[in-house]
Amino acid sequence: MSEPLKLGLDGLVDVLKAAGEPTRLRLLALLDAGDLTVTDLTEILGQSQPRISRHLKLLGEAELIERYQEGAWAYFRLKQEGKAAMLVRALLKHVSENDPTVLRDGERLSAVKRQRAERAQAYFSRNAAEWDELRRLHAADEEVDAAVIRLLGNQPIDSLLDLGTGTGRILELLAGLYRRAIGVDASRDMLSVARANLDKSRITKATVRHADILNLPFEGQDFDLVTIHQVLHFFDQPEIAIAEAARMLRPGGRLVVIDLAPHTLEYLRDEHAHVRLGFSHQAMSDWLRKAGLEVEQVVDLHPGQQSGQGLTVTVWLARDPRRLMASQLSEGAEPTFAGRV
């Protein structure tokens, strides 16, 4: 049985004051279900924007919610960490799902999410042909997903950072393993797709943010797993992204890179904005080691019968060695290079 949450009297009173008002409690319940804007919340609660903003300000001052900017829009979400947020999550479990106000808020939230999904689907449909063409070139997504799961094993993930999250595929794939997750992407359209996919899968412990993966807005050493899925070939200097990913890792944390092996399909530069035509084992391993990581495994996934014409996908697994240095040196461990699977 877990230990009860302990707060000082002043801290406990502050949390109860912030949460103990009908509109603010409704806001907390909604933000526990995912990231929403002031406009979303205004539409759901049927209250004025200044009134909603004032309640959000009080909840933020009590450290119950977090705010992040994405262009002209500000998103809000129930905080993932901290005693105050944990207490609020415990309180929300006692809110009846059959309460008329809660039911009405839930129906309006579903309508907002449907609109979000429709906008995302429109963008996805406009680009589906291009994505399908690229997908046919390399190993099946399911095969790549299975390889990633095999490499990671069943070890629980406390915090995941997915760089270049795209449609949120990695956030969905690993949802059963992590406690919390953040996906970042430079494309706001792709973030809309990712949010819609998380909504559809009912994944509330992951959030997505607009950010530059070469200059991340997070504290270092905050994640025990970082993933970079089919992103690095868009960069002229992928090693900068790898170094930034390594900076995010806690001691002993792992980095998974999924990208293309070297190929000669030059048209991908002009038609699909690829800057790099794949990466060799040696080049990627050199960058990982330069970033202070140790390569543990490398797996090549070939495109089956059309391997002569298609693209091989490579998965690299590396680790921050700071917690493992002594044991690895004593065992004389070397990186494992697996062939075709």
Coordinates of C-alpha atoms in Angstrom, one line a residue:
M1 CA 0.0 0.0 0.0
S2 CA 1.5 3.4 -1.0
E3 CA 2.3 6.0 1.6
P4 CA -0.3 8.8 2.0
L5 CA 0.6 12.1 0.5
K6 CA 1.9 14.6 3.1
L7 CA 1.7 18.4 2.7
G8 CA 2.2 21.1 5.3
L9 CA -0.9 22.8 6.6
D10 CA -0.4 26.0 4.6
G11 CA 0.3 24.0 1.5
L12 CA -2.7 21.8 1.9
V13 CA -5.0 24.8 2.5
D14 CA -3.6 26.6 -0.6
V15 CA -4.4 23.5 -2.8
L16 CA -7.9 23.1 -1.3
K17 CA -8.6 26.9 -1.8
A18 CA -7.5 26.7 -5.4
A19 CA -9.4 23.6 -6.3
G20 CA -12.4 24.1 -4.0
E21 CA -14.4 26.3 -6.4
P22 CA -16.9 24.7 -8.9
T23 CA -15.5 26.3 -12.1
R24 CA -11.8 25.6 -11.1
L25 CA -12.6 22.0 -10.2
R26 CA -14.3 21.6 -13.6
L27 CA -11.2 23.1 -15.3
L28 CA -9.0 20.7 -13.4
A29 CA -11.1 17.7 -14.5
L30 CA -11.0 18.9 -18.1
L31 CA -7.2 19.5 -18.1
D32 CA -6.7 16.1 -16.6
A33 CA -8.0 14.7 -19.9
G34 CA -5.5 16.5 -22.1
D35 CA -4.1 19.8 -23.3
L36 CA -6.7 22.5 -24.0
T37 CA -6.6 26.2 -25.0
V38 CA -8.5 29.0 -23.3
T39 CA -10.8 29.0 -26.4
D40 CA -11.5 25.3 -25.9
L41 CA -12.3 25.8 -22.2
T42 CA -14.4 28.9 -22.9
E43 CA -16.5 26.8 -25.4
I44 CA -16.8 23.9 -23.1
L45 CA -17.8 25.8 -19.9
G46 CA -19.8 28.5 -21.6
Q47 CA -18.1 31.3 -19.7
S48 CA -16.2 34.4 -20.8
Q49 CA -12.6 34.3 -21.7
P50 CA -11.5 36.8 -19.0
R51 CA -13.3 34.7 -16.4
I52 CA -11.6 31.5 -17.6
S53 CA -8.2 33.2 -17.8
R54 CA -8.6 34.5 -14.2
H55 CA -9.4 30.9 -12.9
L56 CA -6.4 29.5 -14.9
K57 CA -4.1 32.1 -13.4
L58 CA -5.1 31.1 -9.8
L59 CA -4.6 27.4 -10.6
G60 CA -1.2 28.2 -12.1
E61 CA -0.2 30.2 -9.0
A62 CA -1.1 27.2 -6.9
E63 CA 1.2 25.0 -9.2
L64 CA -1.7 22.8 -10.2
I65 CA -1.5 23.4 -13.9
E66 CA 1.1 24.2 -16.5
R67 CA 1.0 26.6 -19.4
Y68 CA 3.0 26.5 -22.6
Q69 CA 2.9 28.6 -25.7
E70 CA 2.5 27.3 -29.3
G71 CA 2.6 30.3 -31.7
A72 CA -0.4 32.5 -30.9
W73 CA -2.1 29.8 -28.8
A74 CA -1.4 29.0 -25.2
Y75 CA -2.1 25.4 -24.0
F76 CA -2.9 24.4 -20.5
R77 CA -2.6 21.0 -18.8
L78 CA -2.8 19.5 -15.3
K79 CA 0.8 19.3 -13.9
Q80 CA 2.4 15.9 -14.1
E81 CA 4.7 16.3 -11.1
G82 CA 4.6 17.7 -7.6
K83 CA 2.7 17.0 -4.4
A84 CA -0.1 19.5 -5.1
A85 CA -0.8 18.0 -8.5
M86 CA -0.8 14.5 -7.0
L87 CA -3.3 15.6 -4.4
V88 CA -5.6 17.1 -7.1
R89 CA -5.5 13.9 -9.1
A90 CA -6.5 12.0 -6.0
L91 CA -9.4 14.4 -5.4
L92 CA -10.6 14.1 -9.0
K93 CA -11.0 10.4 -8.6
H94 CA -13.9 11.1 -6.2
V95 CA -15.8 13.2 -8.7
S96 CA -18.9 11.3 -9.8
E97 CA -18.9 10.6 -13.5
N98 CA -22.7 10.8 -13.4
D99 CA -22.8 14.3 -12.1
P100 CA -24.9 16.3 -14.6
T101 CA -22.3 19.1 -14.9
V102 CA -19.5 16.6 -15.4
L103 CA -21.5 14.8 -18.0
R104 CA -22.2 18.0 -19.9
D105 CA -18.6 19.1 -19.8
G106 CA -17.6 15.6 -21.1
E107 CA -19.9 15.9 -24.0
R108 CA -18.6 19.3 -24.9
L109 CA -15.0 18.2 -24.5
S110 CA -15.8 15.3 -26.9
A111 CA -17.1 17.8 -29.4
V112 CA -14.0 19.9 -29.2
K113 CA -11.8 16.8 -29.7
R114 CA -13.9 15.8 -32.7
Q115 CA -13.3 19.2 -34.3
R116 CA -9.6 18.8 -33.5
A117 CA -9.6 15.4 -35.1
E118 CA -11.4 16.6 -38.3
R119 CA -8.8 19.4 -38.7
A120 CA -6.0 16.9 -38.3
Q121 CA -7.5 14.5 -40.7
A122 CA -7.8 17.2 -43.3
Y123 CA -4.1 17.9 -43.1
F124 CA -3.2 14.2 -43.0
S125 CA -5.3 13.6 -46.1
R126 CA -3.6 16.3 -48.0
N127 CA -0.2 14.7 -47.3
A128 CA -1.2 11.0 -47.2
A129 CA 0.0 10.2 -50.7
E130 CA 3.5 11.5 -50.0
W131 CA 3.7 9.6 -46.7
D132 CA 2.4 6.4 -48.3
E133 CA 5.0 6.6 -51.0
L134 CA 7.8 6.9 -48.5
R135 CA 6.4 4.1 -46.3
R136 CA 6.4 1.7 -49.3
L137 CA 10.1 2.3 -49.7
H138 CA 11.3 0.8 -46.5
A139 CA 10.7 -1.9 -43.9
A140 CA 7.1 -2.1 -42.7
D141 CA 6.2 0.2 -39.7
E142 CA 5.0 -2.8 -37.8
E143 CA 8.4 -4.5 -38.2
V144 CA 10.2 -1.3 -37.0
D145 CA 7.8 -1.0 -34.0
A146 CA 8.5 -4.6 -33.0
A147 CA 12.2 -4.1 -33.2
V148 CA 12.0 -1.0 -30.9
I149 CA 9.9 -3.0 -28.4
R150 CA 12.4 -5.8 -28.4
L151 CA 15.3 -3.5 -27.8
L152 CA 13.6 -1.7 -25.0
G153 CA 12.3 -4.8 -23.3
N154 CA 9.8 -4.5 -20.4
Q155 CA 11.7 -2.0 -18.3
P156 CA 9.3 0.7 -17.0
I157 CA 10.0 4.2 -18.4
D158 CA 9.5 7.0 -16.0
S159 CA 9.8 9.8 -18.5
L160 CA 10.0 9.7 -22.3
L161 CA 10.9 12.5 -24.7
D162 CA 10.1 11.9 -28.4
L163 CA 11.9 14.3 -30.7
G164 CA 10.2 15.1 -34.0
T165 CA 7.1 13.3 -32.8
G166 CA 5.2 13.7 -36.1
T167 CA 1.9 11.8 -35.8
G168 CA 2.8 10.7 -32.2
R169 CA 3.4 7.2 -33.3
I170 CA 6.1 6.5 -30.7
L171 CA 4.0 8.0 -27.9
E172 CA 1.2 5.6 -28.8
L173 CA 3.6 2.6 -29.3
L174 CA 5.2 3.0 -25.9
A175 CA 2.2 4.1 -23.9
G176 CA 2.1 0.9 -21.9
L177 CA 5.7 1.5 -20.7
Y178 CA 6.0 5.1 -19.6
R179 CA 4.6 7.1 -16.7
R180 CA 4.7 10.4 -18.5
A181 CA 5.9 11.5 -22.0
I182 CA 6.4 14.6 -24.1
G183 CA 6.6 14.7 -27.9
V184 CA 8.1 17.8 -29.6
D185 CA 7.9 18.8 -33.3
A186 CA 8.6 21.9 -35.3
S187 CA 5.4 21.5 -37.4
R188 CA 2.2 22.8 -35.8
D189 CA 0.2 20.8 -38.4
M190 CA 1.9 17.6 -37.3
L191 CA 1.2 18.5 -33.6
S192 CA -2.5 18.7 -34.5
V193 CA -2.3 15.2 -35.9
A194 CA -0.5 13.9 -32.9
R195 CA -3.0 15.5 -30.4
A196 CA -5.9 13.9 -32.4
N197 CA -4.2 10.5 -32.3
L198 CA -3.6 10.7 -28.6
D199 CA -7.2 11.8 -28.1
K200 CA -8.4 8.8 -30.2
S201 CA -6.2 6.4 -28.2
R202 CA -7.3 8.0 -24.9
I203 CA -3.7 8.6 -23.9
T204 CA -3.6 11.4 -21.3
K205 CA -0.2 10.9 -19.8
A206 CA 1.5 12.2 -22.9
T207 CA 1.6 15.7 -24.2
V208 CA 3.0 17.3 -27.3
R209 CA 4.8 20.7 -27.7
H210 CA 6.1 23.0 -30.4
A211 CA 9.9 23.1 -30.1
D212 CA 13.2 23.1 -32.0
I213 CA 14.9 19.8 -31.3
L214 CA 18.3 21.5 -31.8
N215 CA 17.5 23.8 -28.9
L216 CA 15.1 22.2 -26.5
P217 CA 13.2 24.2 -23.8
F218 CA 13.7 21.6 -21.1
E219 CA 16.0 21.1 -18.2
G220 CA 18.8 18.7 -18.8
Q221 CA 18.9 15.2 -17.4
D222 CA 15.1 15.0 -17.0
F223 CA 14.3 11.9 -19.1
D224 CA 15.2 8.3 -18.9
L225 CA 14.4 7.6 -22.5
V226 CA 14.7 9.8 -25.6
T227 CA 13.6 8.7 -29.1
I228 CA 14.4 10.2 -32.5
H229 CA 12.2 8.5 -35.1
Q230 CA 12.9 9.2 -38.8
V231 CA 14.0 12.8 -38.2
L232 CA 17.8 13.1 -38.5
H233 CA 17.9 12.8 -42.3
F234 CA 16.2 16.2 -42.5
F235 CA 19.2 17.9 -40.8
D236 CA 22.4 19.1 -42.2
Q237 CA 24.1 18.5 -38.9
P238 CA 22.4 15.6 -37.2
E239 CA 25.1 15.4 -34.5
I240 CA 23.7 18.6 -33.0
A241 CA 20.3 16.9 -32.4
I242 CA 22.0 13.9 -31.0
A243 CA 24.1 16.0 -28.5
E244 CA 20.9 17.8 -27.5
A245 CA 19.1 14.5 -27.0
A246 CA 22.0 13.2 -24.8
R247 CA 21.8 16.4 -22.7
M248 CA 18.2 15.5 -21.9
L249 CA 19.1 12.0 -20.5
R250 CA 19.4 11.2 -16.9
P251 CA 22.4 9.1 -15.8
G252 CA 21.8 5.6 -17.1
G253 CA 19.1 6.9 -19.5
R254 CA 18.7 5.5 -23.0
L255 CA 18.5 7.0 -26.5
V256 CA 16.8 5.2 -29.4
V257 CA 17.5 6.5 -32.9
I258 CA 15.5 5.1 -35.9
D259 CA 16.5 6.3 -39.3
L260 CA 17.5 5.2 -42.8
A261 CA 20.7 3.3 -43.6
P262 CA 22.9 4.8 -46.5
H263 CA 21.1 4.7 -49.9
T264 CA 21.3 6.3 -53.3
L265 CA 17.8 7.6 -53.9
E266 CA 18.8 11.2 -54.8
Y267 CA 15.2 12.3 -55.7
L268 CA 14.4 12.2 -52.0
R269 CA 16.4 15.4 -51.6
D270 CA 14.3 17.4 -54.0
E271 CA 10.9 15.8 -53.6
H272 CA 10.9 15.0 -49.9
A273 CA 13.4 17.5 -48.4
H274 CA 15.8 14.8 -47.3
V275 CA 19.2 16.4 -46.6
R276 CA 21.1 13.2 -45.7
L277 CA 20.8 10.0 -47.6
G278 CA 20.9 7.7 -44.6
F279 CA 23.5 7.0 -42.0
S280 CA 26.2 4.3 -41.6
H281 CA 26.7 2.4 -38.4
Q282 CA 30.1 4.0 -38.1
A283 CA 28.9 7.6 -38.5
M284 CA 26.0 7.3 -36.1
S285 CA 28.1 5.4 -33.5
D286 CA 30.8 8.2 -33.7
W287 CA 28.2 10.9 -33.0
L288 CA 26.7 8.9 -30.2
R289 CA 30.0 8.4 -28.5
K290 CA 31.0 12.0 -29.0
A291 CA 27.8 13.0 -27.2
G292 CA 29.0 10.8 -24.2
L293 CA 26.8 7.8 -24.9
E294 CA 27.7 4.2 -25.4
V295 CA 26.2 2.1 -28.2
E296 CA 24.5 -1.0 -26.9
Q297 CA 22.8 -2.5 -30.0
V298 CA 22.3 -1.7 -33.7
V299 CA 19.6 -3.5 -35.7
D300 CA 19.1 -3.3 -39.5
L301 CA 15.6 -3.9 -40.9
H302 CA 15.6 -4.6 -44.6
P303 CA 12.6 -4.0 -46.9
G304 CA 12.0 -7.6 -47.8
Q305 CA 11.9 -8.9 -51.4
Q306 CA 12.6 -5.5 -52.8
S307 CA 15.8 -4.9 -50.7
G308 CA 17.8 -4.0 -53.8
Q309 CA 15.5 -1.1 -54.6
G310 CA 14.1 -0.2 -51.1
L311 CA 15.5 1.4 -48.0
T312 CA 16.9 -0.3 -45.0
V313 CA 15.9 1.1 -41.6
T314 CA 18.4 1.1 -38.8
V315 CA 17.7 1.2 -35.1
W316 CA 20.4 2.3 -32.7
L317 CA 20.2 1.9 -28.9
A318 CA 22.6 3.9 -26.8
R319 CA 22.9 4.6 -23.1
D320 CA 24.3 7.3 -20.8
P321 CA 27.0 5.2 -19.1
R322 CA 27.3 7.1 -15.8
R323 CA 25.4 4.5 -13.8
L324 CA 26.7 1.5 -15.7
M325 CA 30.4 2.4 -16.0
A326 CA 31.7 0.1 -13.3
S327 CA 29.7 -3.0 -14.2
Q328 CA 30.3 -2.6 -17.9
L329 CA 34.1 -2.2 -17.4
S330 CA 34.2 -5.3 -15.2
E331 CA 32.2 -7.4 -17.7
G332 CA 34.1 -6.0 -20.7
A333 CA 30.8 -5.4 -22.5
E334 CA 30.9 -4.4 -26.1
P335 CA 28.0 -3.0 -28.3
T336 CA 26.0 -5.7 -30.0
F337 CA 25.5 -5.4 -33.7
A338 CA 22.5 -7.5 -35.0
G339 CA 22.0 -8.2 -38.6
R340 CA 18.8 -8.6 -40.5
V341 CA 15.8 -9.4 -38.5

